[in-house]
Coordinates of C-alpha atoms in Angstrom, one line a residue:
M520 CA -14.2 23.7 -17.1
E521 CA -15.8 24.6 -13.7
L522 CA -16.6 21.8 -11.3
S523 CA -19.9 22.4 -9.7
F524 CA -20.9 21.2 -6.2
S525 CA -23.3 18.7 -7.6
T526 CA -20.7 17.2 -9.9
F527 CA -18.2 17.0 -7.1
K528 CA -20.8 15.3 -4.9
W529 CA -21.6 12.8 -7.6
L530 CA -17.9 12.1 -8.2
L531 CA -17.3 11.8 -4.4
E532 CA -20.1 9.3 -3.9
T533 CA -19.8 7.2 -7.0
V534 CA -16.1 7.3 -7.9
I535 CA -13.8 8.7 -5.1
V536 CA -15.1 6.9 -2.0
P537 CA -15.5 3.4 -3.7
G538 CA -12.2 3.8 -5.5
S539 CA -10.4 4.9 -2.2
A540 CA -11.9 1.8 -0.4
F541 CA -10.6 -0.4 -3.2
L542 CA -7.1 1.2 -3.1
L543 CA -7.0 1.0 0.7
N544 CA -7.9 -2.7 0.5
V545 CA -5.2 -3.4 -2.0
G546 CA -2.7 -1.6 0.2
F547 CA -3.8 -3.5 3.3
R548 CA -3.6 -6.8 1.3
Y549 CA -0.1 -5.9 0.0
D550 CA 1.1 -5.0 3.5
R551 CA -0.2 -8.3 5.0
G552 CA 1.2 -10.4 2.1
I553 CA -2.3 -11.5 1.0
P554 CA -2.9 -12.1 -2.7
I555 CA -4.5 -9.1 -4.5
S556 CA -5.8 -11.1 -7.4
S557 CA -9.1 -12.0 -5.8
G558 CA -12.7 -11.1 -6.9
S559 CA -13.5 -10.1 -3.3
D560 CA -11.5 -6.9 -4.0
L561 CA -14.0 -6.0 -6.8
V562 CA -16.9 -7.0 -4.6
L563 CA -15.7 -4.6 -1.8
L564 CA -15.7 -1.8 -4.3
L565 CA -19.3 -2.7 -5.3
I566 CA -20.3 -2.8 -1.6
V567 CA -19.1 0.7 -1.0
Y568 CA -20.6 2.0 -4.2
S569 CA -24.0 0.4 -3.5
G570 CA -23.9 1.6 0.1
S571 CA -23.1 5.2 -0.8
I572 CA -26.0 5.3 -3.3
A573 CA -28.4 3.6 -0.9
V574 CA -27.5 6.3 1.7
D575 CA -28.0 9.1 -0.8
P576 CA -30.1 7.9 -3.7
A577 CA -30.8 11.5 -4.9
I578 CA -27.3 11.5 -6.4
L579 CA -28.6 9.3 -9.2
Q580 CA -32.0 10.8 -9.7
G581 CA -31.0 12.5 -13.0
L582 CA -29.2 9.4 -14.3
T583 CA -31.9 6.8 -14.0
S584 CA -34.9 6.0 -16.1
P585 CA -38.2 7.7 -15.1
E586 CA -39.7 4.3 -14.2
L587 CA -36.9 3.6 -11.7
R588 CA -36.4 7.1 -10.4
D589 CA -38.4 6.6 -7.2
D590 CA -36.8 3.2 -6.4
V591 CA -33.1 4.0 -6.8
G592 CA -32.4 3.7 -3.0
T593 CA -34.3 0.5 -2.7
I594 CA -32.5 -1.0 -5.7
H595 CA -29.1 -0.1 -4.4
F596 CA -30.0 -1.4 -0.9
A597 CA -30.9 -4.8 -2.5
F598 CA -27.6 -4.7 -4.4
L599 CA -25.8 -3.8 -1.2
I600 CA -27.2 -6.9 0.5
A601 CA -26.3 -9.1 -2.5
T602 CA -22.8 -7.8 -2.7
I603 CA -22.2 -8.2 1.0
L604 CA -23.3 -11.9 0.7
C605 CA -21.0 -12.3 -2.3
W606 CA -18.1 -10.7 -0.4
F607 CA -18.8 -13.0 2.6
I608 CA -18.7 -16.1 0.3
S609 CA -15.5 -14.8 -1.3
V610 CA -13.7 -14.1 2.0
A611 CA -14.9 -17.1 4.0
F612 CA -14.4 -19.8 1.4
V613 CA -12.5 -18.7 -1.7
E614 CA -9.8 -16.6 0.0
K615 CA -8.7 -19.6 2.2
R616 CA -8.2 -21.8 -0.9
L617 CA -6.3 -19.1 -2.7
N618 CA -4.1 -18.4 0.3
D619 CA -3.3 -22.1 0.7
Y620 CA -2.3 -22.3 -2.9
Y621 CA 0.0 -19.2 -2.7
K622 CA 1.6 -20.3 0.6
A623 CA 2.2 -23.9 -0.5
P624 CA 5.7 -23.2 -2.0
L625 CA 6.6 -21.2 1.1
T626 CA 5.9 -24.1 3.5
G627 CA 8.4 -26.5 1.7
A628 CA 5.6 -28.8 0.4
T629 CA 6.9 -31.4 -2.0
E630 CA 3.6 -31.8 -3.8
V631 CA 2.7 -29.4 -6.6
A632 CA -0.2 -27.3 -5.6
V633 CA -3.1 -27.1 -8.1
F634 CA -4.5 -23.7 -8.6
P635 CA -8.1 -23.6 -7.3
Y636 CA -9.7 -22.5 -10.6
F637 CA -13.2 -23.3 -9.6
S638 CA -13.0 -21.2 -6.4
W639 CA -11.3 -18.3 -8.3
L640 CA -13.8 -18.4 -11.1
M641 CA -16.7 -18.6 -8.7
T642 CA -15.8 -15.3 -7.0
W643 CA -15.2 -13.5 -10.3
S644 CA -18.4 -14.9 -11.7
L645 CA -20.5 -13.8 -8.7
S646 CA -19.1 -10.3 -8.8
L647 CA -19.5 -9.9 -12.6
T648 CA -23.0 -11.3 -12.4
I649 CA -23.9 -8.6 -9.9
V650 CA -22.4 -6.0 -12.3
V651 CA -24.3 -7.3 -15.3
V652 CA -27.6 -7.5 -13.4
Y653 CA -27.0 -4.0 -12.0
L654 CA -26.3 -2.6 -15.5
F655 CA -29.4 -4.3 -16.9
V656 CA -31.7 -3.0 -14.1
I657 CA -30.3 0.5 -14.0
G658 CA -29.8 0.8 -17.8
S659 CA -33.3 -0.3 -18.7

């Protein structure tokens, strides 16, 4: 099987670059001792994916429906803004609560820390909602 330039370009922009950003983020978090089980990691992958498609929407011209073909860049730019907002909420509010939970045993606290289920679920719900809306819009 021969890999054409257009196939390589598609893989680079839709899989390799977002996947690399995700893996670099996981490595950064591991190195700093920050929990990796956060939805903001997934949101970061979505930001890089939407950003790469917004920069070069021609990469998906053959993959979208004829009705959306002219608006691929605009749609991904809107998703880029939505994912940046979701990432900001995740990092600014949810990450602090998760870090406090994971660091509680290390500080010698005598109280049992309660896992912040609502915060954790909020981040994953936001990120999965973006994925579902994206699949609905692009898949239609």
